[in-house]
XYZ file of N, CA and C in Angstrom:
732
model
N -3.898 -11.844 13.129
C -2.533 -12.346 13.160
C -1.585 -11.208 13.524
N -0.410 -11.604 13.926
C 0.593 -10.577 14.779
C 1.965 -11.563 14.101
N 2.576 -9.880 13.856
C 4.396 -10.448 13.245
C 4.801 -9.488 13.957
N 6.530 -10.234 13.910
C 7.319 -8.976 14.201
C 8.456 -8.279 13.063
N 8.588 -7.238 13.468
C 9.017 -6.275 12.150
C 10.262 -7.063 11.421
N 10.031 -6.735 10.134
C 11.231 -7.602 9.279
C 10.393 -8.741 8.526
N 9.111 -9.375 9.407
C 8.838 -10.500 8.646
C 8.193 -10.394 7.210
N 8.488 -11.251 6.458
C 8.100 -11.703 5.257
C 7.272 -12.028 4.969
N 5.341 -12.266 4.947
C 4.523 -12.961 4.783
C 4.277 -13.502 3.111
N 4.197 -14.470 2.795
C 3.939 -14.651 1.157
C 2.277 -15.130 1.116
N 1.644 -14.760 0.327
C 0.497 -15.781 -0.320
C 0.781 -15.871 -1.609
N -0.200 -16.970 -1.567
C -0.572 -17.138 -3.117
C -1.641 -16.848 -3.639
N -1.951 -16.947 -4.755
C -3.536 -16.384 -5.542
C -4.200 -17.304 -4.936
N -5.510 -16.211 -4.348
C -6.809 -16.990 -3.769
C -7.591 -16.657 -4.781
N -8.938 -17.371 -4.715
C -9.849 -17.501 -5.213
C -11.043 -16.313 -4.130
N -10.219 -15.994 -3.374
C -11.236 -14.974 -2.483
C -10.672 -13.546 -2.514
N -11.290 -12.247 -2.697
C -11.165 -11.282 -2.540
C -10.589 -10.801 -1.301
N -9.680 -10.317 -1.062
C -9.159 -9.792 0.743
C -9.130 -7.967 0.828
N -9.948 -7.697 2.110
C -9.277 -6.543 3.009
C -8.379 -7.008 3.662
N -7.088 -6.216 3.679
C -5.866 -6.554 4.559
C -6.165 -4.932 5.477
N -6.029 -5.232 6.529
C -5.778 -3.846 7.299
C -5.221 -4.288 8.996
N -4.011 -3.677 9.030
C -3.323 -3.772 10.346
C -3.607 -2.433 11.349
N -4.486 -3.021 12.195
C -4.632 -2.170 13.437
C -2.934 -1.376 14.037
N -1.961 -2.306 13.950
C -1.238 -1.472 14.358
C 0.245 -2.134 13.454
N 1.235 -1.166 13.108
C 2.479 -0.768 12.685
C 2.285 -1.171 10.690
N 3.145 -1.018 10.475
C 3.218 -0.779 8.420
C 3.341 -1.885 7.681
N 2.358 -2.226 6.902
C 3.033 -3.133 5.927
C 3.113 -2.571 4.519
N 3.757 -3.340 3.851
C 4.217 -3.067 2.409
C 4.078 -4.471 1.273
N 2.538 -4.058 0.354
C 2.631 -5.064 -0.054
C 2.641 -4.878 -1.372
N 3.490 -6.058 -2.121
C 3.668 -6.273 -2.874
C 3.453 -7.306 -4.240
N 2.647 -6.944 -5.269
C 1.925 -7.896 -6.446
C 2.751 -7.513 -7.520
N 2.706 -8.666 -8.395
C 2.941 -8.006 -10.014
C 3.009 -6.835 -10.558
N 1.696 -6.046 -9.833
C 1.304 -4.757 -10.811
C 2.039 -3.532 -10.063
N 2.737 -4.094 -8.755
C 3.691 -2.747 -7.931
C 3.681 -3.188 -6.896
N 3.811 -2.041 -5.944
C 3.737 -1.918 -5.016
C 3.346 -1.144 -3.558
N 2.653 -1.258 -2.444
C 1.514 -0.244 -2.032
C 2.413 -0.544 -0.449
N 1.709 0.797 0.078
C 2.507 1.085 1.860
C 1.065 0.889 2.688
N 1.031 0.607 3.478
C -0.250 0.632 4.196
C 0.025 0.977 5.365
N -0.369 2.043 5.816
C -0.137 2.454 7.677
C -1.248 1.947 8.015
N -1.675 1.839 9.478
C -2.713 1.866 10.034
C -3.676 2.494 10.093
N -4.317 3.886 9.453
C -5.546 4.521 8.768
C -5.944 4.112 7.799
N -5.124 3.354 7.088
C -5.311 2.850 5.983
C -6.049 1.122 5.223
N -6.184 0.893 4.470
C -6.414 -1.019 4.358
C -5.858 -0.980 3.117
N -6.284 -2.348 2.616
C -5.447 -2.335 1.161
C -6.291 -3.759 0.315
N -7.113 -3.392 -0.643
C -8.213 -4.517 -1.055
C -7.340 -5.195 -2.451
N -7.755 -6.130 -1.918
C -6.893 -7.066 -3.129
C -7.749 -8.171 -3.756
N -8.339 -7.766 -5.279
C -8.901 -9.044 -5.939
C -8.536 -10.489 -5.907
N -9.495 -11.308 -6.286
C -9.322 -12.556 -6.358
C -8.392 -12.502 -7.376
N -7.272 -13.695 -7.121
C -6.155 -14.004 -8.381
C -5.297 -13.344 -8.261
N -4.482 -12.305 -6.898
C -3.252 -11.843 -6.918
C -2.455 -12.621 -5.890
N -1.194 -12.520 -6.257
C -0.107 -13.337 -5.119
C -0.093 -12.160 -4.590
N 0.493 -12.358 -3.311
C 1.043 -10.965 -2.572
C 2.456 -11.791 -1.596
N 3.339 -10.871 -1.274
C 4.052 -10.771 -0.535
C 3.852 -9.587 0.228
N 4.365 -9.677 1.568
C 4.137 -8.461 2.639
C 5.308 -8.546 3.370
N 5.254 -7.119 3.818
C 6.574 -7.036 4.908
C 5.908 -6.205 5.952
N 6.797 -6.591 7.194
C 6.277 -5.334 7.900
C 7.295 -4.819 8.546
N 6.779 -3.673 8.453
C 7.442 -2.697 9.236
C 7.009 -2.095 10.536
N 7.788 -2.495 11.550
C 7.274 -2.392 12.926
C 6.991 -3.608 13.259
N 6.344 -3.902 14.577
C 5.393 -4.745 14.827
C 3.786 -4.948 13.949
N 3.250 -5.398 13.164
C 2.775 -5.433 13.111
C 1.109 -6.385 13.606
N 0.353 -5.781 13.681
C -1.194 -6.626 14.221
C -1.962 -6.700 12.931
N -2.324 -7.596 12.438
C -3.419 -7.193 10.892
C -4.818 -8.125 11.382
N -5.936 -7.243 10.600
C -6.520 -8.154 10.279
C -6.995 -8.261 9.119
N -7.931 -9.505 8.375
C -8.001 -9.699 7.459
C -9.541 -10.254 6.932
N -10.310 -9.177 5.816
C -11.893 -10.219 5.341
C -11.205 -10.625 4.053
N -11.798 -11.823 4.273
C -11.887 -12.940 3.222
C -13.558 -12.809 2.278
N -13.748 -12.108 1.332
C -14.863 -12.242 0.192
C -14.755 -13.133 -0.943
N -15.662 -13.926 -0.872
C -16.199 -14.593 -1.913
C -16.110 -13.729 -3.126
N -15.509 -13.854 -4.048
C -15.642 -13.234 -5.395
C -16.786 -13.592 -6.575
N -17.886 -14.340 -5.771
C -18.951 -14.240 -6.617
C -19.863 -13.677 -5.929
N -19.585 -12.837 -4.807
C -21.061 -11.785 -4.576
C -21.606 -10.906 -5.778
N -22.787 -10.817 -5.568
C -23.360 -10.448 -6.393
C -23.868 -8.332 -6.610
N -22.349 -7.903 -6.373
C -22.412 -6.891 -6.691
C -20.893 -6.495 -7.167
N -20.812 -5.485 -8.007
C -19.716 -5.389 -8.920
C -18.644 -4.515 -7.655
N -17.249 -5.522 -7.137
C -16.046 -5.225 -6.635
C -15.294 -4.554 -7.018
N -14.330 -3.519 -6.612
C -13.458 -3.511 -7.609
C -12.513 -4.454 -8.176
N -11.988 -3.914 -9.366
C -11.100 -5.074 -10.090
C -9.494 -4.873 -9.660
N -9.205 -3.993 -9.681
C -7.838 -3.733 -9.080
C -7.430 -3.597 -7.407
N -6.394 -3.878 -7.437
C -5.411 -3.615 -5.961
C -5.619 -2.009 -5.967
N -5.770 -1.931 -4.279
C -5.798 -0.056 -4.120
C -5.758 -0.129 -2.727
N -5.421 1.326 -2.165
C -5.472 0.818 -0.681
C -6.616 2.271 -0.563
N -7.093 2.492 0.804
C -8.379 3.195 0.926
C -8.469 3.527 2.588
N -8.636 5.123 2.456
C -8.717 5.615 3.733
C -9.994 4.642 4.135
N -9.554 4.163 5.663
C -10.216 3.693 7.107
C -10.826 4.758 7.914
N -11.872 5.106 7.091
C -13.242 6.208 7.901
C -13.208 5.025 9.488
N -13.413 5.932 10.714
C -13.943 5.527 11.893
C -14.574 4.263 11.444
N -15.953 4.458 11.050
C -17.210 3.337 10.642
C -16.352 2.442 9.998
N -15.799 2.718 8.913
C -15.063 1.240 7.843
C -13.949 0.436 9.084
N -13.239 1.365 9.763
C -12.676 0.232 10.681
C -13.660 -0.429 11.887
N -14.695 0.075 12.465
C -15.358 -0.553 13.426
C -16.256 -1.702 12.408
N -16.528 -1.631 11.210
C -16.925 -2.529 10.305
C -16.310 -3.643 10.434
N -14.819 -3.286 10.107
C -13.843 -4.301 9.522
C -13.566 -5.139 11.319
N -13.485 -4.524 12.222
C -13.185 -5.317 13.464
C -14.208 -6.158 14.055
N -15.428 -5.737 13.325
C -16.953 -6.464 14.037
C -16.618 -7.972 13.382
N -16.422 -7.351 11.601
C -16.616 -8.577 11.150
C -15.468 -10.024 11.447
N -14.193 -9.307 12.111
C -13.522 -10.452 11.964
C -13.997 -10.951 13.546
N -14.703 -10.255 14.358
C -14.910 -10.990 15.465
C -15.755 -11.704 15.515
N -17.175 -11.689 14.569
C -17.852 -12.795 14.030
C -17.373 -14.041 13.257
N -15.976 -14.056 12.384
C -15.749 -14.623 11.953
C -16.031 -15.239 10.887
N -17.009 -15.548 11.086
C -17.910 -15.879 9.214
C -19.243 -15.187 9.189
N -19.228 -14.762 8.143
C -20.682 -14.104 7.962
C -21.596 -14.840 6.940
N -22.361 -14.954 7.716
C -23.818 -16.184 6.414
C -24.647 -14.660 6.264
N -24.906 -14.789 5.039
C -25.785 -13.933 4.393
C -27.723 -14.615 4.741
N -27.863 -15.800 5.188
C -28.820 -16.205 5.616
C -29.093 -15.207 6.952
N -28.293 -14.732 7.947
C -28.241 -14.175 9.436
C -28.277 -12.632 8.972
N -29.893 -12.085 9.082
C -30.076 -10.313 8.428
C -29.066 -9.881 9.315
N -28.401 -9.771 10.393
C -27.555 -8.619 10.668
C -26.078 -8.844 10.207
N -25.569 -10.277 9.835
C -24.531 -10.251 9.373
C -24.855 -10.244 7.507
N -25.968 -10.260 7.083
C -25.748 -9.786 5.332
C -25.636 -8.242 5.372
N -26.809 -7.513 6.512
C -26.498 -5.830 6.953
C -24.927 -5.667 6.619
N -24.798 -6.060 7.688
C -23.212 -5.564 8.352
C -22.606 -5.932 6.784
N -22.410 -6.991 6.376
C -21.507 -7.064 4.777
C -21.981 -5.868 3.767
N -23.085 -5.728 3.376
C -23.797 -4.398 3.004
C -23.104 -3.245 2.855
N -23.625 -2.864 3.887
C -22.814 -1.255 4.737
C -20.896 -1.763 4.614
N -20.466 -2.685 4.593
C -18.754 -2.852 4.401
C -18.504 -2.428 3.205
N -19.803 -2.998 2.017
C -19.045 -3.298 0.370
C -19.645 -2.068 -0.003
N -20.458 -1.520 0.647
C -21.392 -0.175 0.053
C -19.659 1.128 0.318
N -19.228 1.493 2.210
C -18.250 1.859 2.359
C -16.966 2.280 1.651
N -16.213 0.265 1.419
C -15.646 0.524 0.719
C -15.457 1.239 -1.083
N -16.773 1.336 -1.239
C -16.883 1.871 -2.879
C -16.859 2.531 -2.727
N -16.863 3.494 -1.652
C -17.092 5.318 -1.680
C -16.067 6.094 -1.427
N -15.227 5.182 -0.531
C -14.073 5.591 0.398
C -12.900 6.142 -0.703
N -12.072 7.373 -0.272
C -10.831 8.134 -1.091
C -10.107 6.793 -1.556
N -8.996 6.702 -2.837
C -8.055 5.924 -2.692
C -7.054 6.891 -1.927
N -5.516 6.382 -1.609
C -4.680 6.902 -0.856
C -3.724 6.840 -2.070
N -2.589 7.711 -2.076
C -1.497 7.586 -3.287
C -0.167 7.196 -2.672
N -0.488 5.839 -1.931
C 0.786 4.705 -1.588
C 1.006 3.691 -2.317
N 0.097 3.724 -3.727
C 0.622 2.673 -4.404
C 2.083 2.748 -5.817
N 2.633 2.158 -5.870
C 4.005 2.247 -6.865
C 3.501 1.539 -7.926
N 3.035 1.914 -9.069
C 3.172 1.053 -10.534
C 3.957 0.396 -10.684
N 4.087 -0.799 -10.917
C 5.414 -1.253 -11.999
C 5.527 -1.237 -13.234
N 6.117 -0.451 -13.511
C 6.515 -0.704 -15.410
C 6.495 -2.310 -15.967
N 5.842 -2.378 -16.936
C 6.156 -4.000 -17.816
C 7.385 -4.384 -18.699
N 7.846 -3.397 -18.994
C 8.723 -3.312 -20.162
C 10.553 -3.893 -19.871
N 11.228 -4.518 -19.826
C 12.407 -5.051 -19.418
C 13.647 -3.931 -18.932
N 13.204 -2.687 -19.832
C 14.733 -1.687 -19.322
C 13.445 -0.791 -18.600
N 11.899 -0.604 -18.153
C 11.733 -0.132 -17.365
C 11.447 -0.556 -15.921
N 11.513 -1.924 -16.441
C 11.708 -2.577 -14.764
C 13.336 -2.664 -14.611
N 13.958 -2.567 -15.436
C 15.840 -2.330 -14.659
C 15.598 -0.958 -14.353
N 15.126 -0.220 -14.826
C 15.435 1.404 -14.562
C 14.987 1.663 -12.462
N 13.919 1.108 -12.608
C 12.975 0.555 -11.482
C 13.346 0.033 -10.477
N 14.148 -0.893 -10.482
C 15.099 -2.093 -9.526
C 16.249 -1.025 -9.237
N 17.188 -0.340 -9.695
C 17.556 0.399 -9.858
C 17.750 1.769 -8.908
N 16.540 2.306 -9.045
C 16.124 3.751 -8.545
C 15.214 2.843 -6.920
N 14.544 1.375 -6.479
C 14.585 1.224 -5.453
C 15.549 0.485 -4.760
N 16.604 0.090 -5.271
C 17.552 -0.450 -4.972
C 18.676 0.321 -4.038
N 18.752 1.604 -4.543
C 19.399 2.359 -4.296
C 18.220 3.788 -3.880
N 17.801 3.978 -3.086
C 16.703 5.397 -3.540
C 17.728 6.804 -2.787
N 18.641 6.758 -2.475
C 19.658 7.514 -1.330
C 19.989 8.181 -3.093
N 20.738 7.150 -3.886
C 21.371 7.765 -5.173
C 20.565 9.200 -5.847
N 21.490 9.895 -6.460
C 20.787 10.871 -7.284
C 21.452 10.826 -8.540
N 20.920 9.974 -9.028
C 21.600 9.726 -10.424
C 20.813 10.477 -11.550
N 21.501 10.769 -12.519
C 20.215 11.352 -13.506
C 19.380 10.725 -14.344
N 18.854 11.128 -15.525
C 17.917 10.488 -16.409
C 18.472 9.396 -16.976
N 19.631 10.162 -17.460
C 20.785 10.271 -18.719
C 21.055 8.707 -18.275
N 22.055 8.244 -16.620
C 22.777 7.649 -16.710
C 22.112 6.396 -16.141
N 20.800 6.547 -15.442
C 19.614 5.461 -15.563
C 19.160 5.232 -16.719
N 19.099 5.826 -17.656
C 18.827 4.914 -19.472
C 19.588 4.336 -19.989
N 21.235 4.906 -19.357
C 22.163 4.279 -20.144
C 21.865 2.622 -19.558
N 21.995 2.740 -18.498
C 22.334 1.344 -17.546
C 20.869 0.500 -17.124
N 19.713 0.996 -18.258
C 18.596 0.467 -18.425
C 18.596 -0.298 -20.028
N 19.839 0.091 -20.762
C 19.581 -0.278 -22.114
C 18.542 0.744 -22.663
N 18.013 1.864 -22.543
C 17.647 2.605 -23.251
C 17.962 4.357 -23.284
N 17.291 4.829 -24.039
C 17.813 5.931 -24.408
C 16.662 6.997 -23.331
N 16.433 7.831 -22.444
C 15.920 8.980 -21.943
C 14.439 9.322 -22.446
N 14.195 9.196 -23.544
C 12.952 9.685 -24.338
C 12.356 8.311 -24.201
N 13.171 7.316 -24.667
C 12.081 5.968 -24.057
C 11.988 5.174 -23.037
N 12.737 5.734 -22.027
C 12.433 5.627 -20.721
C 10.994 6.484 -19.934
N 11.102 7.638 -20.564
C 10.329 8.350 -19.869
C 8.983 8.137 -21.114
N 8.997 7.707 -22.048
C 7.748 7.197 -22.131
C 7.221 5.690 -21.856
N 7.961 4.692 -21.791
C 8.114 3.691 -20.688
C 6.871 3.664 -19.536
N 7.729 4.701 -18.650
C 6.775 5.123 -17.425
C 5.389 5.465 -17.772
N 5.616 6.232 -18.347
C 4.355 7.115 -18.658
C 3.087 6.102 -19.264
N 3.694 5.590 -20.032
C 2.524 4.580 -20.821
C 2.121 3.191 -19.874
N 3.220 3.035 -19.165
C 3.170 1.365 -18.293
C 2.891 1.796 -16.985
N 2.992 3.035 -16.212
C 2.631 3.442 -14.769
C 1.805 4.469 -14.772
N 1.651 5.268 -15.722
C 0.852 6.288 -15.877
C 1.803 7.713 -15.074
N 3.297 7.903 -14.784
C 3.692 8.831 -14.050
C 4.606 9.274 -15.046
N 4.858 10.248 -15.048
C 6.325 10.208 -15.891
C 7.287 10.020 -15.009
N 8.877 9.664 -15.319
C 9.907 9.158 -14.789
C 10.029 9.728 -12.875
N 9.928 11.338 -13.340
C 10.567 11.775 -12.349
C 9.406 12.086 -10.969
N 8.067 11.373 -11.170
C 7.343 11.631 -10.110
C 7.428 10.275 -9.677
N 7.752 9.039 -10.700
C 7.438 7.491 -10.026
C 8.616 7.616 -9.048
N 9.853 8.293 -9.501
C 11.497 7.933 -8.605
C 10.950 8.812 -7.250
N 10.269 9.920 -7.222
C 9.967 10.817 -6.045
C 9.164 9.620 -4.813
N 8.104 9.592 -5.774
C 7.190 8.477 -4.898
C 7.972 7.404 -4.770
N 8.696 6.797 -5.480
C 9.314 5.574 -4.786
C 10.168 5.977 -3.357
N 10.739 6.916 -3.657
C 12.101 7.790 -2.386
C 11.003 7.807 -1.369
N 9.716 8.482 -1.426
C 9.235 8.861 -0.483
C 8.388 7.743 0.498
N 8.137 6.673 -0.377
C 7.670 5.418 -0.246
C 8.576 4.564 0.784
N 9.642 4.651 0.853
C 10.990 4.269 0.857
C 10.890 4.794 2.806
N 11.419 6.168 2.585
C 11.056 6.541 3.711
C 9.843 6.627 4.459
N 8.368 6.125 4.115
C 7.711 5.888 4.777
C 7.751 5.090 5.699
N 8.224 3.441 5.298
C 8.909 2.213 5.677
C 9.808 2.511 6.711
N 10.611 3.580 6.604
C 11.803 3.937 7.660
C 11.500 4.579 9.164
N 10.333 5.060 8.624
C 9.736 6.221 9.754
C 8.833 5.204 10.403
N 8.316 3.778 9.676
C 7.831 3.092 10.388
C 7.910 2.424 11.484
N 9.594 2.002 10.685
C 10.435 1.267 11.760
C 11.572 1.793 12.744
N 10.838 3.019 12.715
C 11.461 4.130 13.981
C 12.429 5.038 13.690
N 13.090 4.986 12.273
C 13.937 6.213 11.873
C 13.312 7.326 12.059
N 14.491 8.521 12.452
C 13.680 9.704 12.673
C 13.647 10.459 11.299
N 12.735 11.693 11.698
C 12.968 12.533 10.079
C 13.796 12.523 9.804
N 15.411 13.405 10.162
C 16.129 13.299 9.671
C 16.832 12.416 8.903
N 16.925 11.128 9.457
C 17.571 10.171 9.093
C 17.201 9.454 7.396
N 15.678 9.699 7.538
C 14.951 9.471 6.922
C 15.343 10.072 5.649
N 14.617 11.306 6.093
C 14.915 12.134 4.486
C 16.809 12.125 4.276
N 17.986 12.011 4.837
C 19.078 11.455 4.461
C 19.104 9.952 3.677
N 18.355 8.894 4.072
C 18.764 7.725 3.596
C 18.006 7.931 2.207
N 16.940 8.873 1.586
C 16.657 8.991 0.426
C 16.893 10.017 -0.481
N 18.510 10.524 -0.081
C 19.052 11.643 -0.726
C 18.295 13.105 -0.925
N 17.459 12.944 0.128
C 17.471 14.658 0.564
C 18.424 15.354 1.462
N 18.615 16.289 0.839
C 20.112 17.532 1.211
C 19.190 18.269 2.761
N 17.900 18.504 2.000
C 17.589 19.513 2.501
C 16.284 19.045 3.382
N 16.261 19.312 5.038
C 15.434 18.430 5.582
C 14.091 19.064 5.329
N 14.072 20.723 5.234
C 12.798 21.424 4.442
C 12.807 20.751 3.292
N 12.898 20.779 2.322
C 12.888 20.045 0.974
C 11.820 18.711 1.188
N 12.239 17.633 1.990
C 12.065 16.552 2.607
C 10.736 16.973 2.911
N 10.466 17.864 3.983
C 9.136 17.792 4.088
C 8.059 18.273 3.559
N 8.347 19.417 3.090
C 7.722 19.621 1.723
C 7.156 18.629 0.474
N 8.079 17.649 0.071
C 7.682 16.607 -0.724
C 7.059 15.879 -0.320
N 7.078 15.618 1.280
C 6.171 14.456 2.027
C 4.938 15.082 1.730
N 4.629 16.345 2.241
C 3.351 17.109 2.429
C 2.687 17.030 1.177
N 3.492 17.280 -0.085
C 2.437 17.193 -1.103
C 1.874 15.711 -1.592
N 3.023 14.692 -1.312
C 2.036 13.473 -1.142
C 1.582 12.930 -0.603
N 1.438 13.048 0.486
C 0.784 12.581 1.447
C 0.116 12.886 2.624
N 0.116 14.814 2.083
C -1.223 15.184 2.301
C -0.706 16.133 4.775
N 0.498 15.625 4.879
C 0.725 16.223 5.974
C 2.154 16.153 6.152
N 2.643 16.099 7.392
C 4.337 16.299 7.121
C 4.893 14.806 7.696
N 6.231 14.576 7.748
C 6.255 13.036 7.873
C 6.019 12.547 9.869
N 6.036 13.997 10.572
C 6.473 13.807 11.778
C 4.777 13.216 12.263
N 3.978 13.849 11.426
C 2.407 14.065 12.042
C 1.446 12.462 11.455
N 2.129 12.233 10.361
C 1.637 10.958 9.241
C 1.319 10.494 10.432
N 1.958 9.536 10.710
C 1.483 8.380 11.996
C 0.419 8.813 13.117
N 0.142 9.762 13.503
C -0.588 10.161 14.315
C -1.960 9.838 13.853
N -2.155 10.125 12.336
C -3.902 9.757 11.877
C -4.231 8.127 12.318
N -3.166 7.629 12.474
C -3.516 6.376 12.957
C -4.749 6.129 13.814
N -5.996 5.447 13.731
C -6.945 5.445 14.583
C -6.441 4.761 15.936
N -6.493 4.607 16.954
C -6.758 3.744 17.975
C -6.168 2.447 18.153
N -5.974 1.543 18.744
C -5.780 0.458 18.736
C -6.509 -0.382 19.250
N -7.328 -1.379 18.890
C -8.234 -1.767 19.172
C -8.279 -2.591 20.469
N -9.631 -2.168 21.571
C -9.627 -2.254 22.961
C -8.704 -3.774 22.834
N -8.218 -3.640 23.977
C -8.015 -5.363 23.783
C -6.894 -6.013 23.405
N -6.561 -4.956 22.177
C -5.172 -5.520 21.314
C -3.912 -4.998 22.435
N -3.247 -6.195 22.661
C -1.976 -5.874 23.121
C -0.546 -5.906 22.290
């Protein structure tokens, strides 16, 4: 399937396990438990029983496996997204060009095999956003992505969360596993991933998420995400022969 940037996709809870992975431009999807960025090196596996909403950013091309959630080897249980080794994407493009795979046909139970073996081995990526459960840490939350340009402090996000600083920041900590001030980083930086998707340049970028300093900016990109924001997109594999 093919959107164009801006669109909205919704599901609802399936009863089937999904790889989501777009050959080409960003989506951003979103469940109950947070929220995850997916470039194109990337996929994003989602258990049976989550809603999702998606956006994309850019044009996007996706494709998508549909698993039965009663195969008979242990899946993971959570949403995660997972570097796209060469092999895991020529996997993932075989299989949607077969279309259904019968486990009766040895090269299409192979081919599923070598996919579910893959994906268990493969890095996670750190594009996913926790959501807090707690009522003033999801205002604190709405908040800090609502606004991610703001530089507000602890102080005056607890006030206007209904709580006090010390239980905000254990909030986070206990319901996302981050403390306060790395979930607001990753959200900012999350933020501008989305931007750079949809063609903002660095600069602009690290401005619309209240960086002063465009070194600063890339520096923070680099430590999460592992390169600088100009080069990110480039790991992108290929686009698949064919795809226009």
């Amino acid at each position: 399937m093919s959107f164009p940037s801006g669109y909205l996709l919704r599901w609802r809870a399936q009863t089937w396990a999904q790889l989501i992975y777009a050959v080409r431009g960003v989506m951003t999807v979103h469940t109950p438990a947070g929220l995850w960025v997916i470039p194109p090196h990337q996929a994003m596996w989602v258990p049976a029983g989550n809603a999702l909403r998606v956006e994309m950013g850019g044009r996007v091309s996706m494709r998508t496996l549909y698993l039965n959630a009663r195969l008979r080897r242990p899946l993971p249980a959570t949403c995660r997204v997972v570097q796209v080794s060469p092999l895991l994407r020529e996997l993932m493009l075989q299989a949607v060009r077969l279309e259904t795979l019968e486990r009766a046909r040895p090269t299409e139970r192979h081919l599923m095999e070598v996919l579910l073996d893959q994906l268990a081995v493969l890095p996670r990526a750190p594009l996913d956003l926790p959501a807090p459960r707690d009522p003033r840490g999801v205002r604190a939350a709405e908040l800090v992505r609502g606004a991610p340009g703001e530089r507000l402090k602890l102080a005056e996000l607890a006030r206007r969360s209904d709580a006090s600083p010390r239980t905000l920041e254990r909030i986070f900590r206990s319901e996302t596993g981050l403390a306060f001030g790395a979930w607001r980083q990753r959200a900012r930086l999350l933020h501008a991933l989305q931007l750079l998707a949809q063609g903002a340049t660095v600069t602009s970028a690290s401005m619309a998420i209240g960086y002063e300093s465009l070194s600063a900016f890339v520096a923070a990109f680099r430590r999460v995400f592992g390169t600088t924001p100009g080069r990110y997109f480039h790991q992108a594999t290929p686009v698949e022969s064919g795809e226009s």
